[in-house]
PDB file of N, CA and C in Angstrom:
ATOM      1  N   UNK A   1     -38.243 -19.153 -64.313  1.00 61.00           N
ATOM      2  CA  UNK A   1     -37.831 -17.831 -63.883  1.00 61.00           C
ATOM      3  C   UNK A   1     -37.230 -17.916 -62.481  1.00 61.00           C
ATOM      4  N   UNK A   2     -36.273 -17.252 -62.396  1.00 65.00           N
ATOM      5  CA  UNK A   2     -35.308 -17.474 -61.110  1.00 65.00           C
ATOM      6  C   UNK A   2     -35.813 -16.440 -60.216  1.00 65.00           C
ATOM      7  N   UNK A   3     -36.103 -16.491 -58.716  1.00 66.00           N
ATOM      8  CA  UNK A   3     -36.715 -15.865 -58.177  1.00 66.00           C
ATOM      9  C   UNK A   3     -35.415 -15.145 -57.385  1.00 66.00           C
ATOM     10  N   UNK A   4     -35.287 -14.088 -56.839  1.00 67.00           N
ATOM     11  CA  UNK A   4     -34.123 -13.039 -56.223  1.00 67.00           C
ATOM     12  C   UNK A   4     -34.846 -13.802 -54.551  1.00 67.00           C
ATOM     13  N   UNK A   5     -33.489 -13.863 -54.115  1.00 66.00           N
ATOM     14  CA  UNK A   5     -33.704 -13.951 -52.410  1.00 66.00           C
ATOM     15  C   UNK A   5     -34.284 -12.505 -51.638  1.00 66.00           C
ATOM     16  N   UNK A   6     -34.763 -12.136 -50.852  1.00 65.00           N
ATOM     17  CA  UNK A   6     -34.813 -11.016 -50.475  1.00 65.00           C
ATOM     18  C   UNK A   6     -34.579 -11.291 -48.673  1.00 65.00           C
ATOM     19  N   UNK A   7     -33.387 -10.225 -48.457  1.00 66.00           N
ATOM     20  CA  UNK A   7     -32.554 -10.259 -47.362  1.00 66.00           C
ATOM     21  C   UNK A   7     -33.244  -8.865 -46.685  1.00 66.00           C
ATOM     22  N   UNK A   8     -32.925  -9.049 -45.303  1.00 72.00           N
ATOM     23  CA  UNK A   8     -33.110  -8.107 -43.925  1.00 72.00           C
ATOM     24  C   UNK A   8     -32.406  -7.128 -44.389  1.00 72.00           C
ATOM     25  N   UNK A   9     -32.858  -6.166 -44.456  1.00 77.00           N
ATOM     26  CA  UNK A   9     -31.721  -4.696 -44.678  1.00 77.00           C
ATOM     27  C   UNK A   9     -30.550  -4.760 -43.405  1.00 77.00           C
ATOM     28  N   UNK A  10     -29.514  -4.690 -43.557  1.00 83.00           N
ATOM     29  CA  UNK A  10     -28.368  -5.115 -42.886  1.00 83.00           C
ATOM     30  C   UNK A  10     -27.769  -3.505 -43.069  1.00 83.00           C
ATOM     31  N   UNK A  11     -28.292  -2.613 -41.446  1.00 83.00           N
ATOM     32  CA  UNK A  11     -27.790  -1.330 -41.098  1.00 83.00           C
ATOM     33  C   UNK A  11     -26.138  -1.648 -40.419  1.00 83.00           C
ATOM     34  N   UNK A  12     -25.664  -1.182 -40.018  1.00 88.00           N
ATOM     35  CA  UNK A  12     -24.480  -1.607 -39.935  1.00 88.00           C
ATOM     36  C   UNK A  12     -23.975   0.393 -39.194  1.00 88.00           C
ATOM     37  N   UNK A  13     -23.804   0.759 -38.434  1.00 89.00           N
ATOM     38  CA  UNK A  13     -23.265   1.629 -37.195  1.00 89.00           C
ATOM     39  C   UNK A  13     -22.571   1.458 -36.312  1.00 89.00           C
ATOM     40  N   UNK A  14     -20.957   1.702 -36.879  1.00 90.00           N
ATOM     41  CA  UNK A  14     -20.065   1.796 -35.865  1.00 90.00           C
ATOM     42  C   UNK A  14     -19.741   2.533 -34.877  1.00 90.00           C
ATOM     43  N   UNK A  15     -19.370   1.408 -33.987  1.00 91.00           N
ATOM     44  CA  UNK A  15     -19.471   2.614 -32.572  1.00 91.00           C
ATOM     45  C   UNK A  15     -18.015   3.679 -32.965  1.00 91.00           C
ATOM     46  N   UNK A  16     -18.191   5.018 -32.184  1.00 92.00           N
ATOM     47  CA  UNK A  16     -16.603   5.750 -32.293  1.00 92.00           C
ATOM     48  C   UNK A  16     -15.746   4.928 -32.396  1.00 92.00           C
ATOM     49  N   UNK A  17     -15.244   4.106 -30.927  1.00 93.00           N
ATOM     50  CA  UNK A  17     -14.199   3.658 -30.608  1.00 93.00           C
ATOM     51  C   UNK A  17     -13.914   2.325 -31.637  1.00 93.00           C
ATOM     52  N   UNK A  18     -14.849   1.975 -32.045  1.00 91.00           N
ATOM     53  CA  UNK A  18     -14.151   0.748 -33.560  1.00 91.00           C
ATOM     54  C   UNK A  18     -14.284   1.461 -34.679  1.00 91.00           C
ATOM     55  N   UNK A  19     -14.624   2.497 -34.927  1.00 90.00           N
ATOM     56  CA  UNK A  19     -14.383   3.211 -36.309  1.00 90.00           C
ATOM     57  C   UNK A  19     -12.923   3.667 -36.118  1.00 90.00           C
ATOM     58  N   UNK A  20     -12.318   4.268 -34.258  1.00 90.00           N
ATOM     59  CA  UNK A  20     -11.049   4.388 -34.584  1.00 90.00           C
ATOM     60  C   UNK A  20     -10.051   3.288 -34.847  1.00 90.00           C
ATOM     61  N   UNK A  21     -10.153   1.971 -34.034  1.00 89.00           N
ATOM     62  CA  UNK A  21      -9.584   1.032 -33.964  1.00 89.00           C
ATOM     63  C   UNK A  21      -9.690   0.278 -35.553  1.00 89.00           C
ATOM     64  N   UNK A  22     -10.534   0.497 -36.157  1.00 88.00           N
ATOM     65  CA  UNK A  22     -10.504  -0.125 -37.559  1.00 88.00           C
ATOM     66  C   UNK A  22      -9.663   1.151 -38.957  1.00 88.00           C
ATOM     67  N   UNK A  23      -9.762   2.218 -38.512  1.00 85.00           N
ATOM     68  CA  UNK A  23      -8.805   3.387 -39.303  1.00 85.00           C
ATOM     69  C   UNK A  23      -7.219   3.198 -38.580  1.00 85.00           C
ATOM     70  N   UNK A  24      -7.086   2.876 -37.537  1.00 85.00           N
ATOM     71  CA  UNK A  24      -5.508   2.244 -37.221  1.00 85.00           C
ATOM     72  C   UNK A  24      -5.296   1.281 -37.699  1.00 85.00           C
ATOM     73  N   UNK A  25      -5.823   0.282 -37.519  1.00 83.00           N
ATOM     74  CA  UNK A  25      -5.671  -1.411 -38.254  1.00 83.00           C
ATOM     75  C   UNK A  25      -4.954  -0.858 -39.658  1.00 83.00           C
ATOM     76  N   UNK A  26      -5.915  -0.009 -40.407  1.00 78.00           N
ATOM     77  CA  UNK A  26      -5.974  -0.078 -42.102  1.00 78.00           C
ATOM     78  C   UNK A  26      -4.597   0.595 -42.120  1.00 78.00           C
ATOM     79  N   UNK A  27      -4.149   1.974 -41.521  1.00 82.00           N
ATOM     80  CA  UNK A  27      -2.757   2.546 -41.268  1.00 82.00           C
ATOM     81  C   UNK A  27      -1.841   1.834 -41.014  1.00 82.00           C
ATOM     82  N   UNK A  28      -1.781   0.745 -40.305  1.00 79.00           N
ATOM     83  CA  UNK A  28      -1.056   0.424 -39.740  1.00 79.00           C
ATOM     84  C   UNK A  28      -0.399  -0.598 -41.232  1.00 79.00           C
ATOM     85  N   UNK A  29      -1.156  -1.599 -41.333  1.00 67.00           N
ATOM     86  CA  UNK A  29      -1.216  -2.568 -42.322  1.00 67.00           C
ATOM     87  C   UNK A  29      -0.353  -3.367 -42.052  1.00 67.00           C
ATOM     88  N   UNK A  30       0.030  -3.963 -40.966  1.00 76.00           N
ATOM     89  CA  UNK A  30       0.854  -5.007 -40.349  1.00 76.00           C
ATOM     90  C   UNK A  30       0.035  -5.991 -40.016  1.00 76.00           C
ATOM     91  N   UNK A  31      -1.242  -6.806 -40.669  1.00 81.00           N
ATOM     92  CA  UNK A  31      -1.508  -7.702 -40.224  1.00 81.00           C
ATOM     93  C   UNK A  31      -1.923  -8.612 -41.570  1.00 81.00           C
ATOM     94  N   UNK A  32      -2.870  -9.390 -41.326  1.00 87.00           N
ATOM     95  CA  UNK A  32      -3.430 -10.482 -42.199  1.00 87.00           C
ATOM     96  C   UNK A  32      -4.100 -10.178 -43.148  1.00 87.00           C
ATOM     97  N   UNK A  33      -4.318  -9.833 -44.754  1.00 89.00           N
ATOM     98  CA  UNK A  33      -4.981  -9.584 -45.611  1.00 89.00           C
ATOM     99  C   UNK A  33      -6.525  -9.479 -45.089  1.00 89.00           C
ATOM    100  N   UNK A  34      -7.126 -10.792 -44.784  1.00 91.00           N
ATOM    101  CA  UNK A  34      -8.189 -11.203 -44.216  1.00 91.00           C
ATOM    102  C   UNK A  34      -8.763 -10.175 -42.910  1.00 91.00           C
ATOM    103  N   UNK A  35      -8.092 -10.178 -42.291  1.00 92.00           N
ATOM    104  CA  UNK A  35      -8.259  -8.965 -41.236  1.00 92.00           C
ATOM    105  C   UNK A  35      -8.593  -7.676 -42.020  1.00 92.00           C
ATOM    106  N   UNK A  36      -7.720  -7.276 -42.576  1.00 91.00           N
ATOM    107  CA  UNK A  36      -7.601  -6.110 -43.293  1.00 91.00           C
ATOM    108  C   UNK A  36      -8.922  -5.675 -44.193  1.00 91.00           C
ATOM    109  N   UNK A  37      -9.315  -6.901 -45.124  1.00 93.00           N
ATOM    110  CA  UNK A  37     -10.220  -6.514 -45.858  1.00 93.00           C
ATOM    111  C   UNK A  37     -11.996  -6.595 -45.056  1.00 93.00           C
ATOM    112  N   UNK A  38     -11.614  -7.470 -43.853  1.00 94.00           N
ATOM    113  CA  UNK A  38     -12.719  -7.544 -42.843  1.00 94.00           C
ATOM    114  C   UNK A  38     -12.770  -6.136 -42.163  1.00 94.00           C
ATOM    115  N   UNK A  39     -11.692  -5.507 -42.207  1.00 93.00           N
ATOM    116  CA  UNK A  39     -11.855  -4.169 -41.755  1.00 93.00           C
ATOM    117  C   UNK A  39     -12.862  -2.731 -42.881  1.00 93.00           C
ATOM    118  N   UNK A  40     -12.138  -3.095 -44.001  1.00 93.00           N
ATOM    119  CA  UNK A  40     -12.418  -2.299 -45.238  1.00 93.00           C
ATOM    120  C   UNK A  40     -13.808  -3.063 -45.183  1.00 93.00           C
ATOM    121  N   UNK A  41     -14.397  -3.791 -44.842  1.00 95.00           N
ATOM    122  CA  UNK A  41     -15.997  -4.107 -45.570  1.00 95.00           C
ATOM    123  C   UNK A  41     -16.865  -3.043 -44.187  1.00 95.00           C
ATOM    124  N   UNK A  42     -16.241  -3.170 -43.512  1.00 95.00           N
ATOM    125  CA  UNK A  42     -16.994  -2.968 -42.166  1.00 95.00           C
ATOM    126  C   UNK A  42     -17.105  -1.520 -42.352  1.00 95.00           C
ATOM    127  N   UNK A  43     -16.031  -0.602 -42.558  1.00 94.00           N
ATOM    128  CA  UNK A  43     -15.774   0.660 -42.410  1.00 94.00           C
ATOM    129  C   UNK A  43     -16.700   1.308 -44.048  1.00 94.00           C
ATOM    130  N   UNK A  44     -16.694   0.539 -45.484  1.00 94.00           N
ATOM    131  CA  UNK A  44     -17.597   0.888 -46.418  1.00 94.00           C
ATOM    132  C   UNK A  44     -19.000   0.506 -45.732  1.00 94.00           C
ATOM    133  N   UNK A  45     -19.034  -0.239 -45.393  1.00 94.00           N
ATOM    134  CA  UNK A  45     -20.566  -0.510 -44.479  1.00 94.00           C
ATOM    135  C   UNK A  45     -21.334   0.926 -43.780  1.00 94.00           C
ATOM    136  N   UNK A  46     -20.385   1.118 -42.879  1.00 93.00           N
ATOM    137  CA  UNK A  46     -20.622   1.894 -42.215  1.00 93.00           C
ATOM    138  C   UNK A  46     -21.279   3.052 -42.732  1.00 93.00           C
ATOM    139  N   UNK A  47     -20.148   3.384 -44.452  1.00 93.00           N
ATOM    140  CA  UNK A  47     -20.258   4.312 -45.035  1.00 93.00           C
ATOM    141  C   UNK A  47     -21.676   4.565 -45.519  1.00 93.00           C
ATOM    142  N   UNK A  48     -22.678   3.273 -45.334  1.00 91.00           N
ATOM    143  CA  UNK A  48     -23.750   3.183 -46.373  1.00 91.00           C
ATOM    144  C   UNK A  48     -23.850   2.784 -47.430  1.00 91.00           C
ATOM    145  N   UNK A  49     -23.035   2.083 -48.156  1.00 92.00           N
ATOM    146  CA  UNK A  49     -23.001   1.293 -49.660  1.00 92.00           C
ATOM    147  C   UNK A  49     -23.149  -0.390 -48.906  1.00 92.00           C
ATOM    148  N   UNK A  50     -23.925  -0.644 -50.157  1.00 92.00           N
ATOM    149  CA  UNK A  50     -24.888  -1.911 -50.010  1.00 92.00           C
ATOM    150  C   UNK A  50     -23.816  -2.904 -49.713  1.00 92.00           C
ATOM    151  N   UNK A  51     -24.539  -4.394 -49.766  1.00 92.00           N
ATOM    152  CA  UNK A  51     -23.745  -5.697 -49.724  1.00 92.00           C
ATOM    153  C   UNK A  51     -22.926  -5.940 -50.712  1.00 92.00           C
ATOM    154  N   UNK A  52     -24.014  -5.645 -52.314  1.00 92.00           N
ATOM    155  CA  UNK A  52     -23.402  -5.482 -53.373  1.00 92.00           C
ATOM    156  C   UNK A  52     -22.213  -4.727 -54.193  1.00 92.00           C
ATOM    157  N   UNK A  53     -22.144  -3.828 -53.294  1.00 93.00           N
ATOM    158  CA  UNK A  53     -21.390  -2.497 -53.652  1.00 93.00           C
ATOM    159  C   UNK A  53     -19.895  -2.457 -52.982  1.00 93.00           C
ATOM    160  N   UNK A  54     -19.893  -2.697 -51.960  1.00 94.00           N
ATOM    161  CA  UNK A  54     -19.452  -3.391 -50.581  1.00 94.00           C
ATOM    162  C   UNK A  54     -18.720  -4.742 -51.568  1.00 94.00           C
ATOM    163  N   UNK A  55     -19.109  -5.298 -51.762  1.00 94.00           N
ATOM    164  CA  UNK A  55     -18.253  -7.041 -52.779  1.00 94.00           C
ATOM    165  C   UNK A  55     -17.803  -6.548 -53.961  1.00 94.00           C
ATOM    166  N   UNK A  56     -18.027  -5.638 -54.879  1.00 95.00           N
ATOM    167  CA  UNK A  56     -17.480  -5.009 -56.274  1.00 95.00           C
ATOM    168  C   UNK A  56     -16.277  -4.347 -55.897  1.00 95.00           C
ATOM    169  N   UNK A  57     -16.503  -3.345 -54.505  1.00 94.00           N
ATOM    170  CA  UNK A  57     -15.161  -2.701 -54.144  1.00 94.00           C
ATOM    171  C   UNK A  57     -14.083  -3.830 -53.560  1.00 94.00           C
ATOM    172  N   UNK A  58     -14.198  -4.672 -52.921  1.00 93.00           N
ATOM    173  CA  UNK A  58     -13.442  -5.541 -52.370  1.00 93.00           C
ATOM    174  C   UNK A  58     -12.863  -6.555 -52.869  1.00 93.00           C
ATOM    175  N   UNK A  59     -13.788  -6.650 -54.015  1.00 93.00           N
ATOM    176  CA  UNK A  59     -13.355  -8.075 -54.570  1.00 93.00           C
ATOM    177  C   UNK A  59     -13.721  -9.569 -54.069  1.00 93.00           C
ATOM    178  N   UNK A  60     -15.162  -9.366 -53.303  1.00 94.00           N
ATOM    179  CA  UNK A  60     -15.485 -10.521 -52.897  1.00 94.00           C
ATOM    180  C   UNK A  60     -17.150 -10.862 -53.200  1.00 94.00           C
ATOM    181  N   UNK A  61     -17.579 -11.678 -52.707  1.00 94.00           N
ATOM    182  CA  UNK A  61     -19.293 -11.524 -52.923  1.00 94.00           C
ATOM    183  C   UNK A  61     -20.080 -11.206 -51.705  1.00 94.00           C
ATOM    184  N   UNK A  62     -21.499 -11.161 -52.229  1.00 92.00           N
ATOM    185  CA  UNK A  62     -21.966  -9.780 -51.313  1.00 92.00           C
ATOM    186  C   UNK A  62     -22.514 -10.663 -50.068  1.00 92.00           C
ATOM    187  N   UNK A  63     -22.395 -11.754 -50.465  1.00 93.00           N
ATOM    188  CA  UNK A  63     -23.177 -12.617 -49.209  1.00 93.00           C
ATOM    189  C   UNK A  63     -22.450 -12.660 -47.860  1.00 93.00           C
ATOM    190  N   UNK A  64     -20.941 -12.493 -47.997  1.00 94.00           N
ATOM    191  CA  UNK A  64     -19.202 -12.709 -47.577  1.00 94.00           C
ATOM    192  C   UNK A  64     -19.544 -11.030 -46.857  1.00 94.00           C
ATOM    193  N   UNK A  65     -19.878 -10.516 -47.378  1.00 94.00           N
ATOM    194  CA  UNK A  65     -20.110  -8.791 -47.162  1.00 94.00           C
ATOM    195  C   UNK A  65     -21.144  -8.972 -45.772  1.00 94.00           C
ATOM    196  N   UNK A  66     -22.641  -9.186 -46.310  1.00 94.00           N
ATOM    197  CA  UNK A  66     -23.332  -9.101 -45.266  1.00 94.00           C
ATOM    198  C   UNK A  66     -23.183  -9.958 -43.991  1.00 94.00           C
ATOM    199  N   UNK A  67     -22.596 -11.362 -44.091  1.00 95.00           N
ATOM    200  CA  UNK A  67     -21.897 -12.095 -43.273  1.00 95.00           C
ATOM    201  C   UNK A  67     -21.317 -11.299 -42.181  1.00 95.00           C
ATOM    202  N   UNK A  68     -20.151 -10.853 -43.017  1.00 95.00           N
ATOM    203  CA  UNK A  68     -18.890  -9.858 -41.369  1.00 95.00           C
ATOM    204  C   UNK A  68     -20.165  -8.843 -41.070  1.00 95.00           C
ATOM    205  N   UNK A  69     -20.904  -8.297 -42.047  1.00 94.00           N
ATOM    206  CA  UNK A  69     -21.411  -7.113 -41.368  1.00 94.00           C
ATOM    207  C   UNK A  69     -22.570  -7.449 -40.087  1.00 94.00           C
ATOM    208  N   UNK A  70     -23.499  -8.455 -40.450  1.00 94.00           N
ATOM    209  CA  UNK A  70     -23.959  -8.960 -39.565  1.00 94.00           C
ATOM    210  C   UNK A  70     -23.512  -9.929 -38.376  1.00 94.00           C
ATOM    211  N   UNK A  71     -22.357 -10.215 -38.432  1.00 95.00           N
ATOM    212  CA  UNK A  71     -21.309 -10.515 -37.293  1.00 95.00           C
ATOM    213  C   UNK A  71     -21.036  -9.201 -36.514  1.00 95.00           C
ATOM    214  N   UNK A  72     -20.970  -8.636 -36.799  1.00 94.00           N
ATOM    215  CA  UNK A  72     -20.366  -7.252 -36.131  1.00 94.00           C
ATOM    216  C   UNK A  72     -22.038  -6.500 -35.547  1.00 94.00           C
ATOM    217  N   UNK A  73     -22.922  -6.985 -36.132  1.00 93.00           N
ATOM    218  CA  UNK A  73     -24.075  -6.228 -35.372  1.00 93.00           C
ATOM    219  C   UNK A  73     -24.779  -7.010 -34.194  1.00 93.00           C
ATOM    220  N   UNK A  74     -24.369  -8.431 -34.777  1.00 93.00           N
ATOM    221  CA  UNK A  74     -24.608  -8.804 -33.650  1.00 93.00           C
ATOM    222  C   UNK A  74     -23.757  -9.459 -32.172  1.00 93.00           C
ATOM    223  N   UNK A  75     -22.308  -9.332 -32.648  1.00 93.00           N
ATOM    224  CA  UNK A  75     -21.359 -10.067 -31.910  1.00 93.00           C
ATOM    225  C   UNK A  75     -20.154  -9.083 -31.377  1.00 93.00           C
ATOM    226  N   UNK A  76     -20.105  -7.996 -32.742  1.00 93.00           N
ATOM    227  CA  UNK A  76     -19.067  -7.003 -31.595  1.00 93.00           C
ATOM    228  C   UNK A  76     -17.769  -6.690 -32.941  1.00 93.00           C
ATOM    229  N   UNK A  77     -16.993  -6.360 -32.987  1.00 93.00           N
ATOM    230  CA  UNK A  77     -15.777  -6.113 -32.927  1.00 93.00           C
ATOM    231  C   UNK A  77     -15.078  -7.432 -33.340  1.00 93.00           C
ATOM    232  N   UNK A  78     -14.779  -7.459 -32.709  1.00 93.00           N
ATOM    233  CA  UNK A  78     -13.890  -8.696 -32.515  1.00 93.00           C
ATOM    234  C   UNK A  78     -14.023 -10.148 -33.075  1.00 93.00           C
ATOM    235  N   UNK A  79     -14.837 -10.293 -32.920  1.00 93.00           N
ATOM    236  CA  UNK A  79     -16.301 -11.303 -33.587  1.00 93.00           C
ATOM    237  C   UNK A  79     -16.164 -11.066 -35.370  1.00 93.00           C
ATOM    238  N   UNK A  80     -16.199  -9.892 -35.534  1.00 94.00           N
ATOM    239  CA  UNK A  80     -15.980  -9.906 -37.314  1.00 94.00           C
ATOM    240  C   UNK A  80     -14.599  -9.703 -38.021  1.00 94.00           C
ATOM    241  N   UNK A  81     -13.898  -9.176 -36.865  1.00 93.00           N
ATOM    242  CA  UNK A  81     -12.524  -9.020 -37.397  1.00 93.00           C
ATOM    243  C   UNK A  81     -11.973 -10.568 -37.487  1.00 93.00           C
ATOM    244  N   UNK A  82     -11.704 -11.355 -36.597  1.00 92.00           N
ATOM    245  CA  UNK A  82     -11.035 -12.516 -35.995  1.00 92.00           C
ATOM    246  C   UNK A  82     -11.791 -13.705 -36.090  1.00 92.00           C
ATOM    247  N   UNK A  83     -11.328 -14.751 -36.967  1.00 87.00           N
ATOM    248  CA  UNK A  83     -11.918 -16.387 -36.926  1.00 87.00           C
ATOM    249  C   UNK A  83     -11.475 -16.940 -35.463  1.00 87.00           C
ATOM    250  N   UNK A  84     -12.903 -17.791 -35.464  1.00 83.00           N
ATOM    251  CA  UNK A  84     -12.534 -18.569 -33.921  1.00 83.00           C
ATOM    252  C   UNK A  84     -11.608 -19.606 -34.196  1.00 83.00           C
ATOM    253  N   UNK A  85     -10.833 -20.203 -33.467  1.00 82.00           N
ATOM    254  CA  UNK A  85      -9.784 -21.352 -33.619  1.00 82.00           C
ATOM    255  C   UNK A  85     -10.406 -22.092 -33.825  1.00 82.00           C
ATOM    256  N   UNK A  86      -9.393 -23.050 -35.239  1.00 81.00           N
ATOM    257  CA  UNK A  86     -10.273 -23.668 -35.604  1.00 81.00           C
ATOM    258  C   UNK A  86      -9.611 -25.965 -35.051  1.00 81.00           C
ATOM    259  N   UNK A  87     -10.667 -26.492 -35.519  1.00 85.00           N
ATOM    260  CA  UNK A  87      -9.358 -27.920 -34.352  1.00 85.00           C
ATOM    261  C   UNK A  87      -8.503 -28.081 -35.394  1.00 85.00           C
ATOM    262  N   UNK A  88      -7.666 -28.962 -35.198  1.00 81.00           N
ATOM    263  CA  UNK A  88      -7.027 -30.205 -35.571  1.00 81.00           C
ATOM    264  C   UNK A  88      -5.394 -30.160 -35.349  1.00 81.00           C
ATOM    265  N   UNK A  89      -4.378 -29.938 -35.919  1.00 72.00           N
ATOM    266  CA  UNK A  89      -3.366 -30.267 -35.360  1.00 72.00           C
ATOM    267  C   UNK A  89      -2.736 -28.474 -34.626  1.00 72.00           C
ATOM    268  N   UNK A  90      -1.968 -28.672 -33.842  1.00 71.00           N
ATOM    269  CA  UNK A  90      -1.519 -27.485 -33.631  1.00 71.00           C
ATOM    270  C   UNK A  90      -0.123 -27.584 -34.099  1.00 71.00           C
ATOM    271  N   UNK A  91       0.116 -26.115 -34.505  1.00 64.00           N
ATOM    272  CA  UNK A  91       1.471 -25.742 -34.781  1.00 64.00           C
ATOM    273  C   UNK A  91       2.708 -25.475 -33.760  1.00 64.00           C
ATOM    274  N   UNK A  92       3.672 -25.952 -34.291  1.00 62.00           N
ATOM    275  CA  UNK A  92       4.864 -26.304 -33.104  1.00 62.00           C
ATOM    276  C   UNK A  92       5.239 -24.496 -33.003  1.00 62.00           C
TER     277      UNK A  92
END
C-alpha cells in the first residue's frame, strides 16, 4: 500500500504591490512563457486553490506549483518569477 506524502499547508498572500505587478506582467504578455505561467500559479495561489488544483489549471504538477509558491513565501517576488543564472558557456 502506497503511503500519500503529507506536505506543510503552503498559504501563499500576496502583497498589493505584486498582485499589481503580476496582473501587468499577465496584460502585458511580452515575456517568457515560463515567467508567465510562474505568474498565473502565484496569482491562482493567492486565489486559494490548492497545489493540486493550481497544476490541473496550468498544466503542470503540483509539486512545480508548491515549489514557486513556496519560493515566493519565502524569497520574494522576484525569487519565483526569475531563474538564477545558470554556468557554462555564455551567449555572444
Amino acid at each position: 500500500m502506497k503511503r500519500r506524502r503529507r506536505y506543510r499547508k503552503l498559504a501563499v498572500e500576496l502583497r498589493k504591490k505584486d498582485r499589481k505587478e503580476l496582473g501587468e506582467l499577465s496584460r502585458r504578455g511580452v515575456c517568457q512563457v515560463r515567467i508567465l505561467n510562474r505568474a498565473r500559479i502565484l496569482l491562482l495561489l493567492d486565489q486559494g486553490a490548492t497545489s493540486p488544483q493550481v497544476a490541473k489549471a496550468v498544466g503542470i504538477v503540483a509539486q512545480t506549483s508548491r515549489n514557486i509558491g513556496w519560493k515566493y513565501v519565502n524569497n520574494g517576488l522576484q525569487e519565483a518569477l526569475y531563474d538564477l543564472p545558470r554556468p557554462g558557456q555564455t551567449s555572444i
